[in-house]
Short mmCIF file of C-alpha atoms (C1' of nucleotides) in Angstrom, two decimals:
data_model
loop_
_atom_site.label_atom_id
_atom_site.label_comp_id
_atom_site.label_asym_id
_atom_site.label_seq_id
_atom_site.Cartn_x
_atom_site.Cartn_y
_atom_site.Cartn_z
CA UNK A 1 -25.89 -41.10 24.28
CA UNK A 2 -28.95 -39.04 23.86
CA UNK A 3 -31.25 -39.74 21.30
CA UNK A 4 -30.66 -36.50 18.87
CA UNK A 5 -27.07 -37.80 18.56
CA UNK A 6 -27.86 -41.07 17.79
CA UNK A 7 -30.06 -39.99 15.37
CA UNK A 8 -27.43 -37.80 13.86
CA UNK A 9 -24.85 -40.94 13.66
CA UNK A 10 -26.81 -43.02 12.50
CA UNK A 11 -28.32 -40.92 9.33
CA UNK A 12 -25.61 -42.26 6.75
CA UNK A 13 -25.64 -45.78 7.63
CA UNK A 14 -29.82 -45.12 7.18
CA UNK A 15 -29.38 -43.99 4.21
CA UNK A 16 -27.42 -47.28 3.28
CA UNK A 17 -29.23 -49.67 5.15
CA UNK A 18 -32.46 -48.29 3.58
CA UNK A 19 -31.90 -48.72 -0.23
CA UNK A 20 -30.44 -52.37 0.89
CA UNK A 21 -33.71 -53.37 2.72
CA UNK A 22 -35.68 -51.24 0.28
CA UNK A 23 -34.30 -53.71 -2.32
CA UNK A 24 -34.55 -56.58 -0.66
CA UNK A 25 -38.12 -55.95 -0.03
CA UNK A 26 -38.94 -55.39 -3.97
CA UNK A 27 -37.06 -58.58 -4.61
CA UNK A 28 -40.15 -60.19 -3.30
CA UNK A 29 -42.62 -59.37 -6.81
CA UNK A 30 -39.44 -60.21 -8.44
CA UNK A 31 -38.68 -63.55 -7.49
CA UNK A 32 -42.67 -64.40 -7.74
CA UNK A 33 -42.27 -63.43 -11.43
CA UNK A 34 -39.40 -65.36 -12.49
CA UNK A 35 -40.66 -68.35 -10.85
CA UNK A 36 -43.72 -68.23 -13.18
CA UNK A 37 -42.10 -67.22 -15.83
CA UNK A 38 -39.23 -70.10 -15.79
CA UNK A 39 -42.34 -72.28 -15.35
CA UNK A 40 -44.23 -70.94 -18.06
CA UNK A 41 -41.32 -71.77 -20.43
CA UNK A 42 -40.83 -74.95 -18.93
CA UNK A 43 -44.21 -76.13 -19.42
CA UNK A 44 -44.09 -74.35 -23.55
CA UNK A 45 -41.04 -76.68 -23.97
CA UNK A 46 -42.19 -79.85 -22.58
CA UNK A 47 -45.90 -78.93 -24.09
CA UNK A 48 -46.01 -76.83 -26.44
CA UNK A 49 -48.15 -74.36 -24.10
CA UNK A 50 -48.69 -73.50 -20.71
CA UNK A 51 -51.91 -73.80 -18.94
CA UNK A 52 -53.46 -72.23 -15.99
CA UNK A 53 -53.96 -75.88 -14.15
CA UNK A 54 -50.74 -76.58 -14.78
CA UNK A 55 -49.06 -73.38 -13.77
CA UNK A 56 -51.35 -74.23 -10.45
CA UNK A 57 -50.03 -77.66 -9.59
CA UNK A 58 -46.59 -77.11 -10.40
CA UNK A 59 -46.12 -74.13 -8.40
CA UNK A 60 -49.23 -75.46 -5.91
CA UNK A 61 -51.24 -72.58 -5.64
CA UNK A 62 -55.17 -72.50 -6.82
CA UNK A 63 -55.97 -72.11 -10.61
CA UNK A 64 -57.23 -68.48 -9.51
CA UNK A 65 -53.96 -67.06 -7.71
CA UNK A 66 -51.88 -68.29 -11.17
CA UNK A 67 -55.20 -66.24 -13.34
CA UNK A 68 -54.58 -63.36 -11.16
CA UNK A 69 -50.57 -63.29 -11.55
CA UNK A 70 -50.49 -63.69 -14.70
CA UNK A 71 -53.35 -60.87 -15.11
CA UNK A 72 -50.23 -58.71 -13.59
CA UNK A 73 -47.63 -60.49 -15.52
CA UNK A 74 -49.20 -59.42 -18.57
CA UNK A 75 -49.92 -56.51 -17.39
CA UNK A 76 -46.03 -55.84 -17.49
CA UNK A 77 -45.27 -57.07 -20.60
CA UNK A 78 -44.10 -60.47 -19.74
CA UNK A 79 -46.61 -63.07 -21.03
CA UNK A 80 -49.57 -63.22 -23.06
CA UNK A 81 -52.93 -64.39 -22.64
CA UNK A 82 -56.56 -64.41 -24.18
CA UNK A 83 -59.56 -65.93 -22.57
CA UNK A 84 -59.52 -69.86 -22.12
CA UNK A 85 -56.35 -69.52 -23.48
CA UNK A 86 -52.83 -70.98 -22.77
CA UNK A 87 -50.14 -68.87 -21.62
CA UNK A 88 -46.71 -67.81 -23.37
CA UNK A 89 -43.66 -65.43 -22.81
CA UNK A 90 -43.31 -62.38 -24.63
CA UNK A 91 -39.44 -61.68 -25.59
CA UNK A 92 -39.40 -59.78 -22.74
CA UNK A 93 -41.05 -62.75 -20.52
CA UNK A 94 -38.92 -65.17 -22.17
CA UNK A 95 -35.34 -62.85 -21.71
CA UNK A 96 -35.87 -63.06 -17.80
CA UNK A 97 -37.14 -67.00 -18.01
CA UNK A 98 -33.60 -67.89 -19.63
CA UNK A 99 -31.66 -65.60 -17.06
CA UNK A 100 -33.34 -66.71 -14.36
CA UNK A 101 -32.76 -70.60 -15.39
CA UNK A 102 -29.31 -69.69 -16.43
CA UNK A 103 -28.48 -68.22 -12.59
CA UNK A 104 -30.14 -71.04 -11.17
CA UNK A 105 -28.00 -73.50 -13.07
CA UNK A 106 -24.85 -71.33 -12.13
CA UNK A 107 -25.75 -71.30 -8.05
CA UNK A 108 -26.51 -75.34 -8.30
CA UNK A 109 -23.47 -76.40 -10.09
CA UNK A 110 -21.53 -74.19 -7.55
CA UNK A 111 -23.43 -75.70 -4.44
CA UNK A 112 -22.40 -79.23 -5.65
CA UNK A 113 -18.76 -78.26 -6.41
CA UNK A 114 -19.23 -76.93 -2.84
CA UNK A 115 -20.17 -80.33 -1.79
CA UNK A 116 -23.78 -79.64 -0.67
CA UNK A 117 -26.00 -82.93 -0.89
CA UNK A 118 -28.15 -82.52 -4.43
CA UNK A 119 -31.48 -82.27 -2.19
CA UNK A 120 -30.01 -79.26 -0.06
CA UNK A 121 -28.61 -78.05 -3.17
CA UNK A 122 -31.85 -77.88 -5.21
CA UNK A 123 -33.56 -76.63 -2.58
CA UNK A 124 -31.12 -73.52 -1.74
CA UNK A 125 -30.52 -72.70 -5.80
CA UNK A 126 -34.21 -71.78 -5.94
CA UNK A 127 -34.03 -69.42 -2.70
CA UNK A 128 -30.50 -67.81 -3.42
CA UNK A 129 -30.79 -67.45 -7.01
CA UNK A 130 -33.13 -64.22 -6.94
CA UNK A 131 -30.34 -62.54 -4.60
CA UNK A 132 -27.54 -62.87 -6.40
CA UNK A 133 -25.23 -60.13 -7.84
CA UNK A 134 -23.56 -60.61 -11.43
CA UNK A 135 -19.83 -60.19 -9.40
CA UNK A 136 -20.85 -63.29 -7.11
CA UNK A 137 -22.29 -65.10 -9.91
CA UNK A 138 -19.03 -64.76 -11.55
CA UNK A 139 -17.07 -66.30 -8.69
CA UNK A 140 -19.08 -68.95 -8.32
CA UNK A 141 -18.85 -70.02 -12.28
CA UNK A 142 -14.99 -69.39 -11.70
CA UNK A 143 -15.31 -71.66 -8.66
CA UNK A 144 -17.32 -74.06 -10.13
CA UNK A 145 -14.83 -73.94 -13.27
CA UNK A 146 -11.89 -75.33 -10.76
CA UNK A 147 -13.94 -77.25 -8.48
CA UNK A 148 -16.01 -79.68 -10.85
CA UNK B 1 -48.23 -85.84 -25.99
CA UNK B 2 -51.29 -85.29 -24.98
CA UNK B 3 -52.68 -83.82 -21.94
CA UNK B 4 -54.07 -86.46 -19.85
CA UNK B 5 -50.41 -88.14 -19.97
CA UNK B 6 -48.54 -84.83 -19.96
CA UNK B 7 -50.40 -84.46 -16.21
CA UNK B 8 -49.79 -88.35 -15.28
CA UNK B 9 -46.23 -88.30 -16.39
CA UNK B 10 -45.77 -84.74 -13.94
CA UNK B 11 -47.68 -86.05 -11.07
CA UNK B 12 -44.71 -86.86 -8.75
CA UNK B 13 -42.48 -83.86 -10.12
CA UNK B 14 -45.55 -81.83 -9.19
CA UNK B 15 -45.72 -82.75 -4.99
CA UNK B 16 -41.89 -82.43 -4.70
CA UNK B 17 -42.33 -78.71 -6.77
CA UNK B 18 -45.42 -78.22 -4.64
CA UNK B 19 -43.44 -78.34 -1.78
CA UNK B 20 -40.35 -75.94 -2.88
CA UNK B 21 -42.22 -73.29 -4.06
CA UNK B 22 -44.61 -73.71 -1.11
CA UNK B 23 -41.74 -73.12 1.17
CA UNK B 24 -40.09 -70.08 -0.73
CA UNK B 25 -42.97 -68.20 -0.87
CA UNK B 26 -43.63 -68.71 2.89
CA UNK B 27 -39.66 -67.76 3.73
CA UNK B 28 -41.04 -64.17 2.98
CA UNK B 29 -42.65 -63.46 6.16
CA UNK B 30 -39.79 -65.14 8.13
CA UNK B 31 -37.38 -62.96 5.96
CA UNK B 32 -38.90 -59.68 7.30
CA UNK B 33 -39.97 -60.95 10.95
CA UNK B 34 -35.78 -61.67 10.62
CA UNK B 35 -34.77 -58.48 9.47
CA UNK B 36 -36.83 -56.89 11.81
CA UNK B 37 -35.68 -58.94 14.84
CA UNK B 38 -31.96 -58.43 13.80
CA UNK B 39 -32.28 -54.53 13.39
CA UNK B 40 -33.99 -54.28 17.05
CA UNK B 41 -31.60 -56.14 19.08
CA UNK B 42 -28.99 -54.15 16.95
CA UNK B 43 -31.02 -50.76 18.38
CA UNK B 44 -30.84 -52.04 21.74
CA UNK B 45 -27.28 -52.75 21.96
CA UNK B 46 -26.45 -49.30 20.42
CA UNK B 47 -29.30 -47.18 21.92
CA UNK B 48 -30.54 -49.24 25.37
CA UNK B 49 -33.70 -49.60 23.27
CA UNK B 50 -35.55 -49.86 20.05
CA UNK B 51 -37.24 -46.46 18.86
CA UNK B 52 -40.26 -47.01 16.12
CA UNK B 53 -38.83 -44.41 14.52
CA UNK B 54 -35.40 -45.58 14.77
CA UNK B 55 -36.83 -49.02 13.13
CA UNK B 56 -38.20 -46.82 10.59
CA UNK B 57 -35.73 -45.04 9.68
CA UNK B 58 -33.30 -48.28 9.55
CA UNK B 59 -35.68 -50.01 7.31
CA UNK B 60 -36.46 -47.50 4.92
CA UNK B 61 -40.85 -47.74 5.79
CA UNK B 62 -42.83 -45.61 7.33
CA UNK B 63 -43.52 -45.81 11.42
CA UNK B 64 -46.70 -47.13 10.33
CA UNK B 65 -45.74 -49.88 9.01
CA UNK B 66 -43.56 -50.45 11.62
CA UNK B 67 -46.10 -50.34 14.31
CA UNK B 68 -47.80 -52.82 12.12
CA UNK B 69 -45.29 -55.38 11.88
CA UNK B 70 -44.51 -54.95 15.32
CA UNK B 71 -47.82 -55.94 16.49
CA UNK B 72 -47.91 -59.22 14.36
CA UNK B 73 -44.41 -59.88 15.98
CA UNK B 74 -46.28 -59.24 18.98
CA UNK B 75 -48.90 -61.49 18.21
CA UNK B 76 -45.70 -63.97 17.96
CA UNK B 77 -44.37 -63.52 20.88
CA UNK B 78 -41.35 -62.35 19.76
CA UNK B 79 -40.96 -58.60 20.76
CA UNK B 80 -42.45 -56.83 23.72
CA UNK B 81 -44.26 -53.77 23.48
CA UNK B 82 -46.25 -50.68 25.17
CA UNK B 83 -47.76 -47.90 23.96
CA UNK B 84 -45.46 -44.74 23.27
CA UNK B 85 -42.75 -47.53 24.27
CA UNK B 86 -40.27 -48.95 22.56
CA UNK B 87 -39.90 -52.12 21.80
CA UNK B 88 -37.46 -55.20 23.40
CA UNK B 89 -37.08 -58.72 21.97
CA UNK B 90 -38.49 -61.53 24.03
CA UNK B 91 -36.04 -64.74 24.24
CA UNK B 92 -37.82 -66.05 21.59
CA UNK B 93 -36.95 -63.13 19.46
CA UNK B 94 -33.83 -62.75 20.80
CA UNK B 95 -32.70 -66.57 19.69
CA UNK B 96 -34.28 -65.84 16.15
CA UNK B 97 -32.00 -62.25 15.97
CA UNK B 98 -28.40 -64.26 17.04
CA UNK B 99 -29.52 -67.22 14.48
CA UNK B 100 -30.18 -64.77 12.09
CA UNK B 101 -26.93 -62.48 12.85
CA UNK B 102 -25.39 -65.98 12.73
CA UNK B 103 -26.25 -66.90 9.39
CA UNK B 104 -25.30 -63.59 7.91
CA UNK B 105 -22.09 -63.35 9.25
CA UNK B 106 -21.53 -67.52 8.03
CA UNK B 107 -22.77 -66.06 4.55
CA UNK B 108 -20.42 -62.73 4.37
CA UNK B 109 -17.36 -64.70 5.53
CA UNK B 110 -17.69 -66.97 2.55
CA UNK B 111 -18.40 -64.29 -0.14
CA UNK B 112 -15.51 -62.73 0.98
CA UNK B 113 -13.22 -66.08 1.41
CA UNK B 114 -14.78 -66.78 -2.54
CA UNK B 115 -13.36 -62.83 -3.48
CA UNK B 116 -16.02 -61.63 -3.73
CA UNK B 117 -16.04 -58.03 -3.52
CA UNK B 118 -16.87 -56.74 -0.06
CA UNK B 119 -20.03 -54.17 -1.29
CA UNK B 120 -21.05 -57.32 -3.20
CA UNK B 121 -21.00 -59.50 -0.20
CA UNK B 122 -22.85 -57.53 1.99
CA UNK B 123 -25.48 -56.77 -0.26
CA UNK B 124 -25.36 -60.27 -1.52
CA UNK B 125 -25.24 -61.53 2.50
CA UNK B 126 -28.32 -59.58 3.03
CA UNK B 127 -30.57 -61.64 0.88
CA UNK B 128 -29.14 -65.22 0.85
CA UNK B 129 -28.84 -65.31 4.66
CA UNK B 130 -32.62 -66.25 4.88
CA UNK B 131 -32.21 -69.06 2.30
CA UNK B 132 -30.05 -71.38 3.19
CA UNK B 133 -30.01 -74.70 4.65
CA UNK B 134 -27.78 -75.99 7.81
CA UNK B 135 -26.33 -78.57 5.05
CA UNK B 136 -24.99 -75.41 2.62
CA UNK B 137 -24.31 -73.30 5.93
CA UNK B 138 -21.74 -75.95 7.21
CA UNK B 139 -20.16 -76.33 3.45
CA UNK B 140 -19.52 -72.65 3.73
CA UNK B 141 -18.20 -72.57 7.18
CA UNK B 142 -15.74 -75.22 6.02
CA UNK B 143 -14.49 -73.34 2.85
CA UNK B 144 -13.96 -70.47 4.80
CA UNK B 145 -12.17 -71.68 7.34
CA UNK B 146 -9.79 -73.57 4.68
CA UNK B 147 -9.95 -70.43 2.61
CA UNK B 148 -9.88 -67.77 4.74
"C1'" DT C 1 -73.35 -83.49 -32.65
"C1'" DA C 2 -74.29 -83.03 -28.14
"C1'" DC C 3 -73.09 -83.71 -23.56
"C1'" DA C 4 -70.17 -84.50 -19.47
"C1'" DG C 5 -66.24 -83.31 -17.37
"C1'" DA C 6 -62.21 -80.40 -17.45
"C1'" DA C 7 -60.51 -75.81 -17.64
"C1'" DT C 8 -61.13 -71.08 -16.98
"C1'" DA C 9 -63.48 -66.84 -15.27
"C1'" DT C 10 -65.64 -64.15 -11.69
"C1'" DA C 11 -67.21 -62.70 -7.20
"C1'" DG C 12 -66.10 -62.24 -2.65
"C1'" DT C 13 -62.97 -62.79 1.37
"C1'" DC C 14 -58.58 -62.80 3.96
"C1'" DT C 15 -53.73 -61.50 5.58
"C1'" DA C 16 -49.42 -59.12 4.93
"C1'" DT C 17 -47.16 -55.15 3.76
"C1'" DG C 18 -47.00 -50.72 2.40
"C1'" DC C 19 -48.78 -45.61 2.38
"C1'" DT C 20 -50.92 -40.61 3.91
"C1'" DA C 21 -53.47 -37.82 6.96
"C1'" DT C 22 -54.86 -36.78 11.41
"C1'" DA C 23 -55.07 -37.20 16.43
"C1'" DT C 24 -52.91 -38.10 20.67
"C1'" DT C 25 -49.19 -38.54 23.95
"C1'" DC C 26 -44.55 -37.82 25.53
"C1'" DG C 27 -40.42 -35.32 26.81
"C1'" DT C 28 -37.71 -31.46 27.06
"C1'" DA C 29 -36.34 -26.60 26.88
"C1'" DA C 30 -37.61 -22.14 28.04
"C1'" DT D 1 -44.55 -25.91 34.62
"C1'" DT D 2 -46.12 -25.34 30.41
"C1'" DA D 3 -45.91 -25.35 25.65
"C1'" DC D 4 -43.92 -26.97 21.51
"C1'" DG D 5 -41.84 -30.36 18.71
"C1'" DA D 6 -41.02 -35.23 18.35
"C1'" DA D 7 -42.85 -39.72 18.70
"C1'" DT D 8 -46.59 -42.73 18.57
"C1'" DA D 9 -51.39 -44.17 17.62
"C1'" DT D 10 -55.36 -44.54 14.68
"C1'" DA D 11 -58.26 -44.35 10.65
"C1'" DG D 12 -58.57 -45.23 6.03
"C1'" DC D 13 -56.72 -46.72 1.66
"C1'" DA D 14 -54.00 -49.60 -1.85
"C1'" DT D 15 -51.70 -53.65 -3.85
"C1'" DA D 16 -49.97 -58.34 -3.83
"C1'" DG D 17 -50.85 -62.81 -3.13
"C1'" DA D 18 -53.53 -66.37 -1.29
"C1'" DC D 19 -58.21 -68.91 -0.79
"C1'" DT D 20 -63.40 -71.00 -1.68
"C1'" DA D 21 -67.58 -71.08 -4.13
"C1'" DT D 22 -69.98 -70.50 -8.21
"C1'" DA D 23 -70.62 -69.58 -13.14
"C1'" DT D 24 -69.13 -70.01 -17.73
"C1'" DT D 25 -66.67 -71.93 -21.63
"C1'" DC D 26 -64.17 -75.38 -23.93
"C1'" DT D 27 -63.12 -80.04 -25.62
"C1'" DG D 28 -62.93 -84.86 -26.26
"C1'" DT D 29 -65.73 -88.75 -26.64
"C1'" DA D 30 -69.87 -91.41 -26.99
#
DNA sequence: TACAGAATATAGTCTATGCTATATTCGTAA
DNA sequence: TTACGAATATAGCATAGACTATATTCTGTA
């Protein structure tokens, strides 16, 4: 097989395999954000506002990678913040925060139905639920639904 | 509540969170060393060998970036490479590829065995593959094969 | 009210992951 | 066998996401 042909054959499935990687790779920002913006909410509710420190040993990272995050966070319309100032969701922020936590409940109800150990369980809902499509999130409720 | 209990009362919830989060965020470079590993033995076993450009093309970057990446798997020991070569998986890299192959194929099964819809799978596949635990990976081996 | 300690900001550094532009090397067809 | 196009290397740049060290501001308590 010489090269040019393999090139040739393989052009389609580049096509496909490149907007699949493409967004796997941009998933990465993604799943960053919803992770501080679920905890952001958290922290409001338990509260009443979110602070950097907080942010920082919940998620452990330094108080300066959570200033710098949310400098972008806000800089997309997500959260608010002022100088020496808690943190909060905008409506946009706050949208994604309740979808996120509302997939997250979805994949660990559906790993226990499954029969996954809780610890495992916890621990795989974080990772899977940024990389989940609304048609497997629907099985899984409907599986869940049967299963509980 | 004030703030001095509000961080007493969170102390404990704070390590195990530590921990999760510490762990996701460091699945990201293991995601792509993966998805790199995975798409150069799949080269090799279509072409006799693993092009830069073919990676490239593949992955949807730029042969820069691919020449980057490859040197850090390098670094890892987990691909071989020359200059104006291409580029071969060590056994290291070639246990990490099959794992990873593995994993996906474990993943895809069980979408589909669940119904969900095979473009939905695969895409789906693609991302939870790196996320999952042995304890979930055996639960979904077991549906499957009950299921399938 | 003023001060000590907690919280936040800022400066500077690092690695990973991406890019474009340019130079070099390779491989093949004439 | 050479020259041209393809592939690879290199230089330089950007952004995200992490850190430590230091400076500044805030806040609760004495």
């Amino acid at each position: 097989m010489s090269k040019s042909e393999t090139k040739t054959s393989s052009a389609k499935n580049a096509v496909v395999a490149k907007a699949r990687f493409a967004r796997i790779r941009n998933d990465h920002a993604k799943e960053l954000a919803e992770d501080y913006l679920e905890m952001i909410d958290d922290l409001t509710s338990a509260n009443g506002e979110a602070r950097a420190v907080d942010i920082a040993n919940q998620l452990g990272v330094s108080h300066v990678t959570v200033t710098k995050t949310v400098a972008r966070l806000k800089r997309d319309g997500l959260v608010t913040s002022q100088p020496y100032r808690s943190i909060f969701l905008t409506p946009k922020g706050k949208r994604i925060a309740d979808n996120a936590r509302r997939r997250h409940q979805t994949v660990l109800q559906f790993l226990l139905a499954l029969g996954v150990p809780a610890d495992s369980a916890e621990i795989d809902a974080e990772g899977i639920e940024h990389h989940i499509s609304p048609a497997t999130l629907k099985a899984m409720r409907e599986f869940t639904k049967k299963n509980a």
